[in-house]
Structures are given as structure tokens and as C-alpha cells.
Amino acid sequence: MQNEQIHLSPDLVAWWFIICDGQLLVANGPQPVPFGCLRELPFPDLDFEPCIHIGEFEGTPAYLFQLTDASIDMGLGEYQGLRYLLGKVHDDLFNLAGRAFQIVNFLETHRFCGQCGKQMHRIDWELAMKCYDCGHRCYPRVSPCIIVAIRKGKQVLLANHVRHNKPGQEIYTTLAGFTEAGETLEQCVEREVFEEAGIKVKNISYVKSQPWPFPHSLMMGFIADYDSGELNIDKHELNDANWYDFNNLPLLPPHGTIARLLIEKVRQRCR
């Protein structure tokens, strides 16, 4: 991705991702992501030249602007967490929002060199940070993860993860985990399923990937069939797990997540 110095025209029409204190400015109305001509939007008199071009959606450029003072009235709406956009905007627009958050996270966590400790500086021709003392260069971190929906007959395995255990809102979802060094994605599926649920799987097939900016994962989605073993969950990761019929499902993750897509894929197979 190019990160050259940008000189914005007041007549520029774009998508505007404005982030402050870990939250995104959400516009009032049917389109949550601010869109329009820079001159005509009710932004205060701010210097938008530090904007970073992060891509395009529907042929229109998208820019990230990081605001340091949340008390400034941007005149459009209010600040929300990134998850607020799930299911409310097109998947590609959500991914752009996720990219914006990951870039902010990258810039904030790479201010100093991990090799010599000196100050890092943004490179103006690509999205990277460089230490000009020792030459160390860093790019935004991407952490590969697998996520898998498992079918047994006409049932699907769903688990309540420790992080999803909100009283009265216990979401049941698929299994997932980070890929380890030297491991293929298929090996990661087998290992994570066995470690978290105590079972073995077969017929592992790739479905789709999804950038998951919480904070910098790349989820690679699979479907698999149950092979052998009895459920024996890792209590450090899961509160509960069970096989569910599709006519008696618990609370599922929202549409727009790859977990929900995989569950729906298994539902189709069970028909």
C-alpha cells in the first residue's frame, strides 16, 4: 500500500474514517461511515493533510484521520467501537474500517525501535516505520488464525468461549486459534480442535478468509467433519461446548462475522 504524502483538495469526495481514543466517528443517518466532499462536510477547521489513504470502496477513495482530542465536535455524529459497524455496512467497507484501526494500532505501538530502542519514523512512500539509527523496519502486524465449523451428522459443534461469557448474552460460536510457527493451516485446525474440544476431525475444507481487526488477525475459515473422540473442553478457553441441532440453536455470533458464515455453511450441508 502506498503511503505517499497527501495534499487533499477541499473538493475531494471520499469515505472518512476518523478515529480517536480507539473509537470511530459514526455519522447519524443510514450510512454510519462519513462520506462526501471535504468542503461540504461539517468538519471543524482541522488540518486533514496527515490523512492516510487506506483504499477504495465503490470506486471512491477512503482516508484515515487520527484525532487526538475527543472533545472536538466533528458535527456528524458520535464515537463508537469498531464492532458497532458489524452487519450495518458492506463487508468491504467494514474491512476498510478494520484496516484503519490496525494502522492506528501499528503507529501507536511502533513509536520506538524493538531492536535498539531509538525513535521510529514513518516512511513516506509505504506503510512502514523505520529506525534510522540501526535500519530496522517494521510493517503492520498480521496474525494468521484458523476458525472452523465442525459437523457431526446433522449437528454443529458450538462453544461458549471464556471471552463471550456475558450473563444473559452467552454467544455460542465456532472454534478458532492462532497458527504456530512451522504449522500448516490444516495442521492448526486439527491441533486447535483437539486442544480445545478433545476431538479429531476429517475432511477439512477451506471456505473463506476475513480480516479481523481485534486487533490484527487474519481469520482463515474452514469446515470439517467430526472423526472421533468425546468432547473434553479446555476450561481455560471454553466455558461450554456441545453438539446442536439447527432447530435448537443457542445465541449465535452476528451476521457479518466469518463465524456466522461458517455456521450457515454447515446448516446448508446438513440439509
XYZ file of C-alpha atoms in Angstrom:
271
model
C 0.000 0.000 0.000
C 1.368 3.367 -0.960
C 1.667 5.909 1.832
C 2.954 8.935 -0.061
C 2.467 12.475 1.266
C -1.116 13.512 0.520
C -2.298 17.022 -0.290
C -6.076 16.999 -0.026
C -8.296 19.152 -2.182
C -11.322 20.719 -0.446
C -13.383 19.268 -3.302
C -12.237 15.713 -2.621
C -15.113 13.236 -2.248
C -14.187 10.297 -0.055
C -15.025 7.949 2.781
C -13.667 9.374 6.037
C -12.525 7.091 8.845
C -11.924 9.371 11.827
C -10.542 7.590 14.879
C -9.944 8.969 18.361
C -9.145 7.099 21.584
C -9.838 3.721 19.986
C -13.253 4.684 18.637
C -14.623 5.580 15.221
C -16.702 8.626 14.356
C -20.097 7.283 13.276
C -22.409 9.536 11.308
C -26.095 9.961 12.064
C -28.386 8.548 9.410
C -28.469 5.375 7.301
C -24.750 5.452 6.342
C -22.605 5.187 9.505
C -19.294 5.926 7.768
C -18.914 9.641 6.928
C -18.977 10.150 3.164
C -18.845 13.218 0.969
C -16.921 16.251 -0.184
C -14.387 17.509 2.345
C -15.500 21.091 1.770
C -19.188 20.304 2.384
C -18.885 18.046 5.420
C -19.411 19.799 8.782
C -15.868 19.157 9.969
C -14.225 21.823 12.145
C -11.202 23.741 10.896
C -8.663 20.926 11.178
C -5.573 20.118 9.145
C -6.530 16.996 7.230
C -3.193 16.771 5.391
C -1.888 13.977 7.724
C -4.664 11.713 6.353
C -3.573 8.268 5.196
C -5.083 6.779 2.042
C -6.246 3.294 3.046
C -8.008 2.070 -0.094
C -11.215 2.456 -2.075
C -14.837 1.430 -1.776
C -17.194 1.518 -4.763
C -14.590 3.477 -6.747
C -14.248 6.226 -4.123
C -11.079 6.694 -2.050
C -11.040 6.164 1.703
C -8.890 8.097 4.170
C -7.879 7.634 7.773
C -7.586 10.663 10.031
C -6.482 10.238 13.639
C -7.866 12.821 16.025
C -6.163 13.311 19.388
C -8.893 15.277 21.185
C -12.259 13.518 21.516
C -13.868 16.678 22.875
C -13.703 18.337 19.433
C -17.202 18.379 17.954
C -16.915 16.848 14.485
C -20.503 17.791 13.686
C -21.566 14.443 12.228
C -22.434 12.013 14.973
C -20.747 10.218 17.845
C -17.855 7.865 18.515
C -18.431 4.106 18.632
C -16.317 0.971 18.865
C -15.490 -0.841 15.631
C -17.884 -3.718 16.381
C -20.746 -1.220 16.054
C -20.355 -1.424 12.254
C -20.746 -5.217 12.090
C -23.800 -6.026 10.000
C -24.534 -2.331 9.409
C -22.226 -1.720 6.448
C -20.965 -3.670 3.439
C -18.265 -6.228 4.308
C -15.673 -4.393 2.205
C -16.426 -1.124 3.983
C -16.112 -2.859 7.357
C -12.746 -4.252 6.262
C -11.588 -0.730 5.412
C -12.643 0.406 8.880
C -10.703 -2.514 10.299
C -7.662 -1.531 8.271
C -7.908 1.980 9.680
C -7.918 0.638 13.244
C -4.977 -1.662 12.546
C -2.937 1.193 11.091
C -3.635 3.345 14.153
C -2.642 0.428 16.390
C 0.540 -0.098 14.363
C 1.606 3.546 14.537
C 0.954 3.755 18.266
C 2.793 0.538 19.151
C 5.855 1.112 16.966
C 6.996 4.529 18.113
C 10.279 3.038 19.342
C 12.574 0.501 17.743
C 12.321 -3.040 19.056
C 15.932 -3.670 18.087
C 17.833 -0.679 19.535
C 15.172 1.329 21.390
C 15.564 4.549 19.401
C 12.642 6.517 17.977
C 10.941 5.151 14.853
C 9.778 7.335 11.960
C 7.061 6.852 9.354
C 8.299 6.179 5.845
C 6.554 8.438 3.364
C 6.434 6.047 0.378
C 4.924 2.956 2.055
C 3.111 1.997 5.224
C 6.069 1.214 7.452
C 8.075 2.525 10.394
C 11.864 2.744 10.241
C 14.636 3.332 12.742
C 17.274 5.448 11.062
C 19.816 4.576 13.775
C 20.007 0.821 13.168
C 17.961 0.461 9.982
C 15.260 -1.760 11.489
C 11.970 -1.520 9.571
C 8.506 -2.673 10.681
C 5.238 -3.222 8.859
C 1.729 -3.607 10.287
C 1.404 -6.892 12.114
C -0.940 -9.557 10.754
C -1.597 -12.645 12.884
C -2.884 -15.704 10.954
C -5.687 -17.623 12.675
C -7.904 -20.530 11.771
C -11.607 -20.698 12.518
C -13.584 -23.875 11.899
C -17.185 -25.075 11.995
C -17.482 -28.827 12.669
C -20.349 -31.050 11.526
C -21.420 -34.319 13.093
C -24.308 -35.841 11.178
C -26.895 -33.050 11.132
C -25.451 -31.248 14.122
C -22.882 -28.478 14.511
C -20.350 -28.048 17.311
C -20.794 -24.723 19.099
C -18.839 -23.410 22.044
C -19.158 -20.587 24.541
C -15.709 -19.047 24.803
C -14.491 -17.537 28.059
C -14.412 -14.087 26.426
C -18.065 -14.437 25.319
C -19.499 -15.360 28.716
C -21.683 -12.328 29.425
C -24.612 -13.281 31.680
C -27.769 -13.453 29.593
C -25.783 -12.924 26.376
C -23.766 -16.123 26.138
C -22.766 -16.362 22.476
C -22.043 -19.828 21.118
C -19.697 -19.908 18.161
C -17.083 -21.913 16.296
C -13.592 -22.900 17.412
C -10.595 -20.768 16.491
C -6.932 -20.291 17.272
C -3.627 -18.783 16.183
C -1.354 -20.583 13.743
C 2.008 -21.542 15.218
C 5.411 -21.249 13.570
C 6.120 -24.066 11.114
C 2.481 -25.187 11.043
C 0.156 -25.507 8.055
C -3.375 -24.171 8.344
C -4.790 -27.711 8.219
C -2.457 -28.844 10.997
C -3.560 -25.826 13.009
C -7.222 -26.819 12.571
C -6.510 -30.333 13.827
C -4.423 -29.142 16.768
C -6.742 -26.358 17.925
C -9.840 -28.561 17.752
C -8.138 -31.331 19.724
C -6.698 -28.932 22.318
C -9.956 -27.039 22.876
C -12.558 -29.787 22.410
C -10.720 -33.114 22.676
C -11.950 -34.487 19.327
C -10.407 -35.298 15.961
C -11.731 -34.013 12.639
C -11.504 -35.006 8.979
C -12.480 -33.642 5.544
C -11.053 -30.202 6.336
C -12.015 -27.778 3.576
C -11.219 -24.086 3.164
C -14.141 -21.669 2.785
C -13.099 -18.027 3.068
C -10.863 -15.581 4.896
C -11.739 -12.412 6.793
C -9.507 -9.669 8.198
C -10.422 -9.446 11.874
C -9.014 -6.246 13.383
C -9.241 -7.179 17.072
C -6.511 -6.176 16.981
C -4.733 -7.611 13.899
C -5.884 -11.133 13.000
C -6.490 -12.684 9.603
C -9.134 -15.366 10.079
C -8.996 -18.278 7.628
C -12.263 -20.155 7.725
C -12.725 -23.901 7.360
C -15.435 -26.537 7.585
C -14.624 -30.016 8.883
C -16.398 -33.248 9.784
C -16.237 -34.980 13.133
C -13.958 -38.040 13.069
C -13.560 -39.456 16.587
C -13.357 -38.761 20.303
C -15.587 -37.408 23.060
C -15.947 -33.736 23.903
C -13.450 -32.759 26.579
C -13.136 -28.981 26.639
C -10.206 -26.832 27.723
C -11.643 -24.821 30.622
C -9.045 -22.103 30.101
C -10.537 -21.382 26.662
C -14.156 -22.556 26.809
C -16.969 -22.431 29.317
C -19.094 -24.932 27.445
C -19.366 -26.798 24.137
C -21.931 -29.159 22.676
C -23.468 -30.568 19.514
C -26.565 -28.646 18.424
C -29.419 -29.377 16.064
C -30.222 -26.493 13.747
C -33.788 -26.306 15.049
C -32.495 -25.665 18.574
C -29.569 -23.256 18.370
C -28.231 -21.003 21.152
C -27.359 -17.327 20.624
C -25.058 -17.144 17.584
C -22.438 -14.587 16.525
C -23.862 -11.769 14.384
C -24.135 -11.756 10.608
C -21.061 -10.157 9.073
C -18.685 -12.400 11.037
C -16.931 -15.320 9.404
C -18.040 -17.493 12.333
C -21.693 -16.961 11.393
C -20.928 -17.604 7.718
C -19.298 -20.942 8.574
C -22.233 -21.963 10.761
C -24.609 -21.179 7.887
C -22.427 -23.240 5.530
C -22.762 -26.216 7.860
C -26.521 -25.613 8.027
C -26.664 -25.899 4.222
C -24.686 -29.134 4.298
C -26.978 -30.611 6.915
C -29.969 -30.099 4.665
